[in-house]
Amino acid sequence: MDFTFTPLAIPEVLLIEHQVARDERGFFVESYREDAFLRAGLPRFVQDNHSRSGAHVLRGLHYQTAPMAAGKLVRCLAGRVYDVAVDLRRRSPSYGRFVAVELTGGDCRMLWVPPGFAHGLLTLEPDTEVAYKVSAYYSPAHDRALRWNDPAIGIPWPVADPLVSAKDRAAPLLAESDPGF
Ligand SMILES: Cc1cn([C@H]2C[C@H](O)[C@@H](COP(=O)(O)OP(=O)(O)O[C@H]3O[C@H](C)C(=O)[C@H](O)[C@H]3O)O2)c(=O)[nH]c1=O
């Protein structure tokens, strides 16, 4: 099965689509092939994550600092998410800008969020499940958060008052942070 890798408005962030084998039983996909992803310039992955959330839950904006900066290959398994990547690379022309896509369970699309970007997601339906591969192990010492509703980033989250963890509610603004990329 083939994959297509489409650069978004910030070209390092990719929307990845793949073929689907559908029949009367349902569907089958190859959701990942190392050879195709390495050929597309993505790194190898070392950890798989999976979260389930109720509706209108916002997780993020999160990133890990060097040398544990992690790229994330995000896929929605069930429900619907508004998924966001924020460019934290100081010398990038798109520093502080974001790209957002909506992913739904079974839509067979994934988002590649490279190292150097913060990632956040807002669930739009109950029992939404997201699975994502990461290119660096979780490291609490390098785990950082940015304020989800930082006006300097200006993400138009589709829900005004989502459920956000205490840690994320207390996250610093971009202007108060030094992600170091
Ligand atoms: C990320 C992570 C967390 N944890 C532990 C730490 C906490 O005890 C618990 C929940 O962690 P946290 O509240 O950081 O989980 P999320 O808010 O879903 O954060 C994630 O969601 C946003 C959208 C991301 O992009 C990151 O992958 C990740 O930060 O799992 C682990 O044990 N391993 C891990 O890799």
PDB file of N, CA and C in Angstrom, residues 22-102:
ATOM      1  N   ARG A  22     -11.070  -1.767   1.473  1.00  0.00           N
ATOM      2  CA  ARG A  22     -12.425  -1.873   2.038  1.00  0.00           C
ATOM      3  C   ARG A  22     -13.151  -3.061   1.409  1.00  0.00           C
ATOM      4  N   ASP A  23     -13.887  -3.753   2.250  1.00  0.00           N
ATOM      5  CA  ASP A  23     -14.782  -4.791   1.710  1.00  0.00           C
ATOM      6  C   ASP A  23     -15.996  -4.900   2.620  1.00  0.00           C
ATOM      7  N   GLU A  24     -16.774  -5.939   2.403  1.00  0.00           N
ATOM      8  CA  GLU A  24     -18.046  -6.006   3.148  1.00  0.00           C
ATOM      9  C   GLU A  24     -17.823  -6.135   4.656  1.00  0.00           C
ATOM     10  N   ARG A  25     -16.556  -6.518   5.045  1.00  0.00           N
ATOM     11  CA  ARG A  25     -16.298  -6.672   6.490  1.00  0.00           C
ATOM     12  C   ARG A  25     -15.936  -5.343   7.144  1.00  0.00           C
ATOM     13  N   GLY A  26     -15.412  -4.406   6.362  1.00  0.00           N
ATOM     14  CA  GLY A  26     -14.934  -3.150   6.930  1.00  0.00           C
ATOM     15  C   GLY A  26     -13.735  -2.672   6.141  1.00  0.00           C
ATOM     16  N   PHE A  27     -12.639  -2.280   6.881  1.00  0.00           N
ATOM     17  CA  PHE A  27     -11.460  -1.827   6.130  1.00  0.00           C
ATOM     18  C   PHE A  27     -10.186  -2.376   6.754  1.00  0.00           C
ATOM     19  N   PHE A  28      -9.139  -2.405   5.939  1.00  0.00           N
ATOM     20  CA  PHE A  28      -7.792  -2.753   6.413  1.00  0.00           C
ATOM     21  C   PHE A  28      -6.814  -1.730   5.861  1.00  0.00           C
ATOM     22  N   VAL A  29      -5.894  -1.270   6.702  1.00  0.00           N
ATOM     23  CA  VAL A  29      -4.852  -0.367   6.193  1.00  0.00           C
ATOM     24  C   VAL A  29      -3.504  -0.786   6.760  1.00  0.00           C
ATOM     25  N   GLU A  30      -2.477  -0.496   6.045  1.00  0.00           N
ATOM     26  CA  GLU A  30      -1.126  -0.491   6.593  1.00  0.00           C
ATOM     27  C   GLU A  30      -0.911   0.942   7.075  1.00  0.00           C
ATOM     28  N   SER A  31      -0.933   1.148   8.382  1.00  0.00           N
ATOM     29  CA  SER A  31      -0.879   2.539   8.873  1.00  0.00           C
ATOM     30  C   SER A  31       0.559   3.051   8.972  1.00  0.00           C
ATOM     31  N   TYR A  32       1.519   2.148   8.843  1.00  0.00           N
ATOM     32  CA  TYR A  32       2.909   2.601   8.910  1.00  0.00           C
ATOM     33  C   TYR A  32       3.797   1.590   8.206  1.00  0.00           C
ATOM     34  N   ARG A  33       4.765   2.082   7.411  1.00  0.00           N
ATOM     35  CA  ARG A  33       5.799   1.231   6.819  1.00  0.00           C
ATOM     36  C   ARG A  33       7.107   1.978   6.978  1.00  0.00           C
ATOM     37  N   GLU A  34       8.052   1.378   7.681  1.00  0.00           N
ATOM     38  CA  GLU A  34       9.313   2.079   7.929  1.00  0.00           C
ATOM     39  C   GLU A  34       9.987   2.492   6.624  1.00  0.00           C
ATOM     40  N   ASP A  35       9.977   1.608   5.630  1.00  0.00           N
ATOM     41  CA  ASP A  35      10.715   1.935   4.384  1.00  0.00           C
ATOM     42  C   ASP A  35      10.129   3.193   3.731  1.00  0.00           C
ATOM     43  N   ALA A  36       8.785   3.263   3.631  1.00  0.00           N
ATOM     44  CA  ALA A  36       8.154   4.426   2.982  1.00  0.00           C
ATOM     45  C   ALA A  36       8.391   5.701   3.777  1.00  0.00           C
ATOM     46  N   PHE A  37       8.347   5.598   5.111  1.00  0.00           N
ATOM     47  CA  PHE A  37       8.486   6.811   5.936  1.00  0.00           C
ATOM     48  C   PHE A  37       9.930   7.281   5.981  1.00  0.00           C
ATOM     49  N   LEU A  38      10.892   6.323   5.996  1.00  0.00           N
ATOM     50  CA  LEU A  38      12.310   6.734   5.954  1.00  0.00           C
ATOM     51  C   LEU A  38      12.615   7.392   4.606  1.00  0.00           C
ATOM     52  N   ARG A  39      12.035   6.818   3.533  1.00  0.00           N
ATOM     53  CA  ARG A  39      12.249   7.412   2.202  1.00  0.00           C
ATOM     54  C   ARG A  39      11.703   8.836   2.165  1.00  0.00           C
ATOM     55  N   ALA A  40      10.633   9.104   2.910  1.00  0.00           N
ATOM     56  CA  ALA A  40      10.022  10.445   2.931  1.00  0.00           C
ATOM     57  C   ALA A  40      10.770  11.390   3.871  1.00  0.00           C
ATOM     58  N   GLY A  41      11.824  10.859   4.515  1.00  0.00           N
ATOM     59  CA  GLY A  41      12.646  11.742   5.364  1.00  0.00           C
ATOM     60  C   GLY A  41      12.239  11.786   6.818  1.00  0.00           C
ATOM     61  N   LEU A  42      11.302  10.928   7.225  1.00  0.00           N
ATOM     62  CA  LEU A  42      10.905  10.895   8.630  1.00  0.00           C
ATOM     63  C   LEU A  42      11.888  10.011   9.395  1.00  0.00           C
ATOM     64  N   PRO A  43      12.045  10.261  10.696  1.00  0.00           N
ATOM     65  CA  PRO A  43      12.982   9.457  11.502  1.00  0.00           C
ATOM     66  C   PRO A  43      12.359   8.122  11.903  1.00  0.00           C
ATOM     67  N   ARG A  44      13.186   7.266  12.504  1.00  0.00           N
ATOM     68  CA  ARG A  44      12.651   6.047  13.108  1.00  0.00           C
ATOM     69  C   ARG A  44      11.922   6.421  14.396  1.00  0.00           C
ATOM     70  N   PHE A  45      10.990   5.573  14.826  1.00  0.00           N
ATOM     71  CA  PHE A  45      10.203   5.846  16.031  1.00  0.00           C
ATOM     72  C   PHE A  45      10.586   4.864  17.121  1.00  0.00           C
ATOM     73  N   VAL A  46      10.477   5.317  18.360  1.00  0.00           N
ATOM     74  CA  VAL A  46      10.920   4.476  19.480  1.00  0.00           C
ATOM     75  C   VAL A  46       9.803   4.181  20.475  1.00  0.00           C
ATOM     76  N   GLN A  47       8.680   4.896  20.353  1.00  0.00           N
ATOM     77  CA  GLN A  47       7.614   4.711  21.348  1.00  0.00           C
ATOM     78  C   GLN A  47       6.275   4.981  20.705  1.00  0.00           C
ATOM     79  N   ASP A  48       5.260   4.196  21.086  1.00  0.00           N
ATOM     80  CA  ASP A  48       3.883   4.423  20.652  1.00  0.00           C
ATOM     81  C   ASP A  48       3.080   4.931  21.844  1.00  0.00           C
ATOM     82  N   ASN A  49       2.275   5.960  21.609  1.00  0.00           N
ATOM     83  CA  ASN A  49       1.390   6.495  22.657  1.00  0.00           C
ATOM     84  C   ASN A  49      -0.050   6.370  22.204  1.00  0.00           C
ATOM     85  N   HIS A  50      -0.951   6.351  23.190  1.00  0.00           N
ATOM     86  CA  HIS A  50      -2.371   6.189  22.880  1.00  0.00           C
ATOM     87  C   HIS A  50      -3.138   6.911  23.987  1.00  0.00           C
ATOM     88  N   SER A  51      -4.029   7.834  23.596  1.00  0.00           N
ATOM     89  CA  SER A  51      -4.859   8.484  24.624  1.00  0.00           C
ATOM     90  C   SER A  51      -6.318   8.437  24.207  1.00  0.00           C
ATOM     91  N   ARG A  52      -7.179   8.343  25.201  1.00  0.00           N
ATOM     92  CA  ARG A  52      -8.630   8.413  24.980  1.00  0.00           C
ATOM     93  C   ARG A  52      -9.144   9.568  25.803  1.00  0.00           C
ATOM     94  N   SER A  53     -10.036  10.349  25.209  1.00  0.00           N
ATOM     95  CA  SER A  53     -10.557  11.521  25.918  1.00  0.00           C
ATOM     96  C   SER A  53     -12.047  11.643  25.650  1.00  0.00           C
ATOM     97  N   GLY A  54     -12.704  12.300  26.588  1.00  0.00           N
ATOM     98  CA  GLY A  54     -14.094  12.677  26.347  1.00  0.00           C
ATOM     99  C   GLY A  54     -14.124  13.815  25.338  1.00  0.00           C
ATOM    100  N   ALA A  55     -15.316  14.345  25.068  1.00  0.00           N
ATOM    101  CA  ALA A  55     -15.440  15.464  24.128  1.00  0.00           C
ATOM    102  C   ALA A  55     -14.902  16.745  24.760  1.00  0.00           C
ATOM    103  N   HIS A  56     -14.355  17.603  23.921  1.00  0.00           N
ATOM    104  CA  HIS A  56     -13.917  18.944  24.334  1.00  0.00           C
ATOM    105  C   HIS A  56     -12.823  18.909  25.387  1.00  0.00           C
ATOM    106  N   VAL A  57     -11.904  17.937  25.230  1.00  0.00           N
ATOM    107  CA  VAL A  57     -10.684  17.861  26.043  1.00  0.00           C
ATOM    108  C   VAL A  57      -9.538  18.395  25.203  1.00  0.00           C
ATOM    109  N   LEU A  58      -8.708  19.249  25.796  1.00  0.00           N
ATOM    110  CA  LEU A  58      -7.555  19.792  25.088  1.00  0.00           C
ATOM    111  C   LEU A  58      -6.273  19.320  25.780  1.00  0.00           C
ATOM    112  N   ARG A  59      -5.473  18.609  25.035  1.00  0.00           N
ATOM    113  CA  ARG A  59      -4.171  18.145  25.544  1.00  0.00           C
ATOM    114  C   ARG A  59      -3.091  18.924  24.793  1.00  0.00           C
ATOM    115  N   GLY A  60      -2.238  19.630  25.574  1.00  0.00           N
ATOM    116  CA  GLY A  60      -1.157  20.395  24.923  1.00  0.00           C
ATOM    117  C   GLY A  60      -1.195  21.840  25.356  1.00  0.00           C
ATOM    118  N   LEU A  61      -0.375  22.595  24.770  1.00  0.00           N
ATOM    119  CA  LEU A  61       0.609  22.373  23.748  1.00  0.00           C
ATOM    120  C   LEU A  61       1.882  21.827  24.392  1.00  0.00           C
ATOM    121  N   HIS A  62       2.358  20.687  23.858  1.00  0.00           N
ATOM    122  CA  HIS A  62       3.515  20.040  24.490  1.00  0.00           C
ATOM    123  C   HIS A  62       4.651  19.844  23.505  1.00  0.00           C
ATOM    124  N   TYR A  63       5.867  19.824  24.055  1.00  0.00           N
ATOM    125  CA  TYR A  63       7.070  19.494  23.282  1.00  0.00           C
ATOM    126  C   TYR A  63       8.139  19.032  24.255  1.00  0.00           C
ATOM    127  N   GLN A  64       9.163  18.384  23.749  1.00  0.00           N
ATOM    128  CA  GLN A  64      10.328  18.034  24.568  1.00  0.00           C
ATOM    129  C   GLN A  64      11.524  18.812  24.055  1.00  0.00           C
ATOM    130  N   THR A  65      12.352  19.313  24.935  1.00  0.00           N
ATOM    131  CA  THR A  65      13.547  20.079  24.537  1.00  0.00           C
ATOM    132  C   THR A  65      14.673  19.117  24.126  1.00  0.00           C
ATOM    133  N   ALA A  66      15.635  19.671  23.417  1.00  0.00           N
ATOM    134  CA  ALA A  66      16.808  18.889  23.005  1.00  0.00           C
ATOM    135  C   ALA A  66      17.552  18.412  24.252  1.00  0.00           C
ATOM    136  N   PRO A  67      18.181  17.268  24.254  1.00  0.00           N
ATOM    137  CA  PRO A  67      18.347  16.356  23.109  1.00  0.00           C
ATOM    138  C   PRO A  67      17.227  15.324  22.995  1.00  0.00           C
ATOM    139  N   MET A  68      16.117  15.561  23.666  1.00  0.00           N
ATOM    140  CA  MET A  68      14.990  14.623  23.641  1.00  0.00           C
ATOM    141  C   MET A  68      13.822  15.160  22.832  1.00  0.00           C
ATOM    142  N   ALA A  69      14.098  16.117  21.936  1.00  0.00           N
ATOM    143  CA  ALA A  69      13.024  16.628  21.077  1.00  0.00           C
ATOM    144  C   ALA A  69      12.422  15.467  20.289  1.00  0.00           C
ATOM    145  N   ALA A  70      11.085  15.454  20.212  1.00  0.00           N
ATOM    146  CA  ALA A  70      10.410  14.301  19.604  1.00  0.00           C
ATOM    147  C   ALA A  70       9.528  14.733  18.443  1.00  0.00           C
ATOM    148  N   GLY A  71       9.622  13.979  17.357  1.00  0.00           N
ATOM    149  CA  GLY A  71       8.650  14.120  16.279  1.00  0.00           C
ATOM    150  C   GLY A  71       7.471  13.210  16.595  1.00  0.00           C
ATOM    151  N   LYS A  72       6.278  13.568  16.143  1.00  0.00           N
ATOM    152  CA  LYS A  72       5.069  12.789  16.457  1.00  0.00           C
ATOM    153  C   LYS A  72       4.300  12.505  15.185  1.00  0.00           C
ATOM    154  N   LEU A  73       3.936  11.230  15.028  1.00  0.00           N
ATOM    155  CA  LEU A  73       3.108  10.795  13.903  1.00  0.00           C
ATOM    156  C   LEU A  73       1.730  10.471  14.467  1.00  0.00           C
ATOM    157  N   VAL A  74       0.780  11.371  14.256  1.00  0.00           N
ATOM    158  CA  VAL A  74      -0.489  11.360  14.978  1.00  0.00           C
ATOM    159  C   VAL A  74      -1.607  10.794  14.120  1.00  0.00           C
ATOM    160  N   ARG A  75      -2.386   9.937  14.714  1.00  0.00           N
ATOM    161  CA  ARG A  75      -3.465   9.274  13.988  1.00  0.00           C
ATOM    162  C   ARG A  75      -4.675   9.179  14.904  1.00  0.00           C
ATOM    163  N   CYS A  76      -5.843   9.507  14.404  1.00  0.00           N
ATOM    164  CA  CYS A  76      -7.072   9.384  15.204  1.00  0.00           C
ATOM    165  C   CYS A  76      -7.687   8.016  14.937  1.00  0.00           C
ATOM    166  N   LEU A  77      -7.906   7.261  16.004  1.00  0.00           N
ATOM    167  CA  LEU A  77      -8.443   5.901  15.846  1.00  0.00           C
ATOM    168  C   LEU A  77      -9.966   5.904  15.955  1.00  0.00           C
ATOM    169  N   ALA A  78     -10.509   6.836  16.751  1.00  0.00           N
ATOM    170  CA  ALA A  78     -11.968   6.891  16.947  1.00  0.00           C
ATOM    171  C   ALA A  78     -12.332   8.307  17.363  1.00  0.00           C
ATOM    172  N   GLY A  79     -13.478   8.763  16.933  1.00  0.00           N
ATOM    173  CA  GLY A  79     -13.915  10.123  17.273  1.00  0.00           C
ATOM    174  C   GLY A  79     -13.327  11.136  16.311  1.00  0.00           C
ATOM    175  N   ARG A  80     -13.069  12.357  16.825  1.00  0.00           N
ATOM    176  CA  ARG A  80     -12.630  13.443  15.938  1.00  0.00           C
ATOM    177  C   ARG A  80     -11.772  14.408  16.761  1.00  0.00           C
ATOM    178  N   VAL A  81     -10.640  14.838  16.182  1.00  0.00           N
ATOM    179  CA  VAL A  81      -9.752  15.794  16.873  1.00  0.00           C
ATOM    180  C   VAL A  81      -9.379  16.942  15.955  1.00  0.00           C
ATOM    181  N   TYR A  82      -9.180  18.085  16.575  1.00  0.00           N
ATOM    182  CA  TYR A  82      -8.581  19.253  15.922  1.00  0.00           C
ATOM    183  C   TYR A  82      -7.136  19.230  16.379  1.00  0.00           C
ATOM    184  N   ASP A  83      -6.226  18.920  15.458  1.00  0.00           N
ATOM    185  CA  ASP A  83      -4.840  18.637  15.812  1.00  0.00           C
ATOM    186  C   ASP A  83      -3.935  19.764  15.322  1.00  0.00           C
ATOM    187  N   VAL A  84      -3.055  20.242  16.199  1.00  0.00           N
ATOM    188  CA  VAL A  84      -2.304  21.483  15.942  1.00  0.00           C
ATOM    189  C   VAL A  84      -0.807  21.284  16.151  1.00  0.00           C
ATOM    190  N   ALA A  85      -0.041  21.865  15.243  1.00  0.00           N
ATOM    191  CA  ALA A  85       1.429  21.899  15.389  1.00  0.00           C
ATOM    192  C   ALA A  85       1.852  23.360  15.376  1.00  0.00           C
ATOM    193  N   VAL A  86       2.719  23.748  16.324  1.00  0.00           N
ATOM    194  CA  VAL A  86       3.198  25.135  16.434  1.00  0.00           C
ATOM    195  C   VAL A  86       4.706  25.149  16.226  1.00  0.00           C
ATOM    196  N   ASP A  87       5.171  26.013  15.313  1.00  0.00           N
ATOM    197  CA  ASP A  87       6.595  26.079  14.981  1.00  0.00           C
ATOM    198  C   ASP A  87       7.354  26.821  16.095  1.00  0.00           C
ATOM    199  N   LEU A  88       8.298  26.127  16.731  1.00  0.00           N
ATOM    200  CA  LEU A  88       9.085  26.721  17.831  1.00  0.00           C
ATOM    201  C   LEU A  88      10.536  26.942  17.424  1.00  0.00           C
ATOM    202  N   ARG A  89      10.826  26.852  16.122  1.00  0.00           N
ATOM    203  CA  ARG A  89      12.238  26.995  15.690  1.00  0.00           C
ATOM    204  C   ARG A  89      12.544  28.487  15.510  1.00  0.00           C
ATOM    205  N   ARG A  90      13.387  29.017  16.350  1.00  0.00           N
ATOM    206  CA  ARG A  90      13.649  30.463  16.427  1.00  0.00           C
ATOM    207  C   ARG A  90      13.964  31.070  15.061  1.00  0.00           C
ATOM    208  N   ARG A  91      14.743  30.360  14.248  1.00  0.00           N
ATOM    209  CA  ARG A  91      15.184  30.963  12.981  1.00  0.00           C
ATOM    210  C   ARG A  91      14.199  30.667  11.834  1.00  0.00           C
ATOM    211  N   SER A  92      13.105  30.020  12.144  1.00  0.00           N
ATOM    212  CA  SER A  92      12.135  29.688  11.090  1.00  0.00           C
ATOM    213  C   SER A  92      11.295  30.911  10.728  1.00  0.00           C
ATOM    214  N   PRO A  93      11.005  31.097   9.424  1.00  0.00           N
ATOM    215  CA  PRO A  93      10.128  32.207   9.034  1.00  0.00           C
ATOM    216  C   PRO A  93       8.708  32.032   9.589  1.00  0.00           C
ATOM    217  N   SER A  94       8.394  30.809  10.017  1.00  0.00           N
ATOM    218  CA  SER A  94       7.041  30.555  10.563  1.00  0.00           C
ATOM    219  C   SER A  94       7.102  30.351  12.081  1.00  0.00           C
ATOM    220  N   TYR A  95       8.135  30.898  12.722  1.00  0.00           N
ATOM    221  CA  TYR A  95       8.233  30.789  14.196  1.00  0.00           C
ATOM    222  C   TYR A  95       6.952  31.348  14.855  1.00  0.00           C
ATOM    223  N   GLY A  96       6.396  30.568  15.763  1.00  0.00           N
ATOM    224  CA  GLY A  96       5.194  31.015  16.471  1.00  0.00           C
ATOM    225  C   GLY A  96       3.907  30.834  15.683  1.00  0.00           C
ATOM    226  N   ARG A  97       4.027  30.365  14.425  1.00  0.00           N
ATOM    227  CA  ARG A  97       2.805  30.118  13.649  1.00  0.00           C
ATOM    228  C   ARG A  97       2.381  28.652  13.801  1.00  0.00           C
ATOM    229  N   PHE A  98       1.165  28.349  13.421  1.00  0.00           N
ATOM    230  CA  PHE A  98       0.644  26.992  13.622  1.00  0.00           C
ATOM    231  C   PHE A  98      -0.007  26.488  12.336  1.00  0.00           C
ATOM    232  N   VAL A  99      -0.144  25.195  12.263  1.00  0.00           N
ATOM    233  CA  VAL A  99      -1.015  24.563  11.277  1.00  0.00           C
ATOM    234  C   VAL A  99      -1.962  23.646  12.049  1.00  0.00           C
ATOM    235  N   ALA A 100      -3.163  23.485  11.544  1.00  0.00           N
ATOM    236  CA  ALA A 100      -4.173  22.665  12.220  1.00  0.00           C
ATOM    237  C   ALA A 100      -4.908  21.822  11.187  1.00  0.00           C
ATOM    238  N   VAL A 101      -5.184  20.582  11.559  1.00  0.00           N
ATOM    239  CA  VAL A 101      -5.995  19.720  10.700  1.00  0.00           C
ATOM    240  C   VAL A 101      -7.008  18.997  11.581  1.00  0.00           C
ATOM    241  N   GLU A 102      -8.099  18.603  10.982  1.00  0.00           N
ATOM    242  CA  GLU A 102      -9.071  17.789  11.687  1.00  0.00           C
ATOM    243  C   GLU A 102      -8.841  16.332  11.253  1.00  0.00           C
TER     244      GLU A 102
END
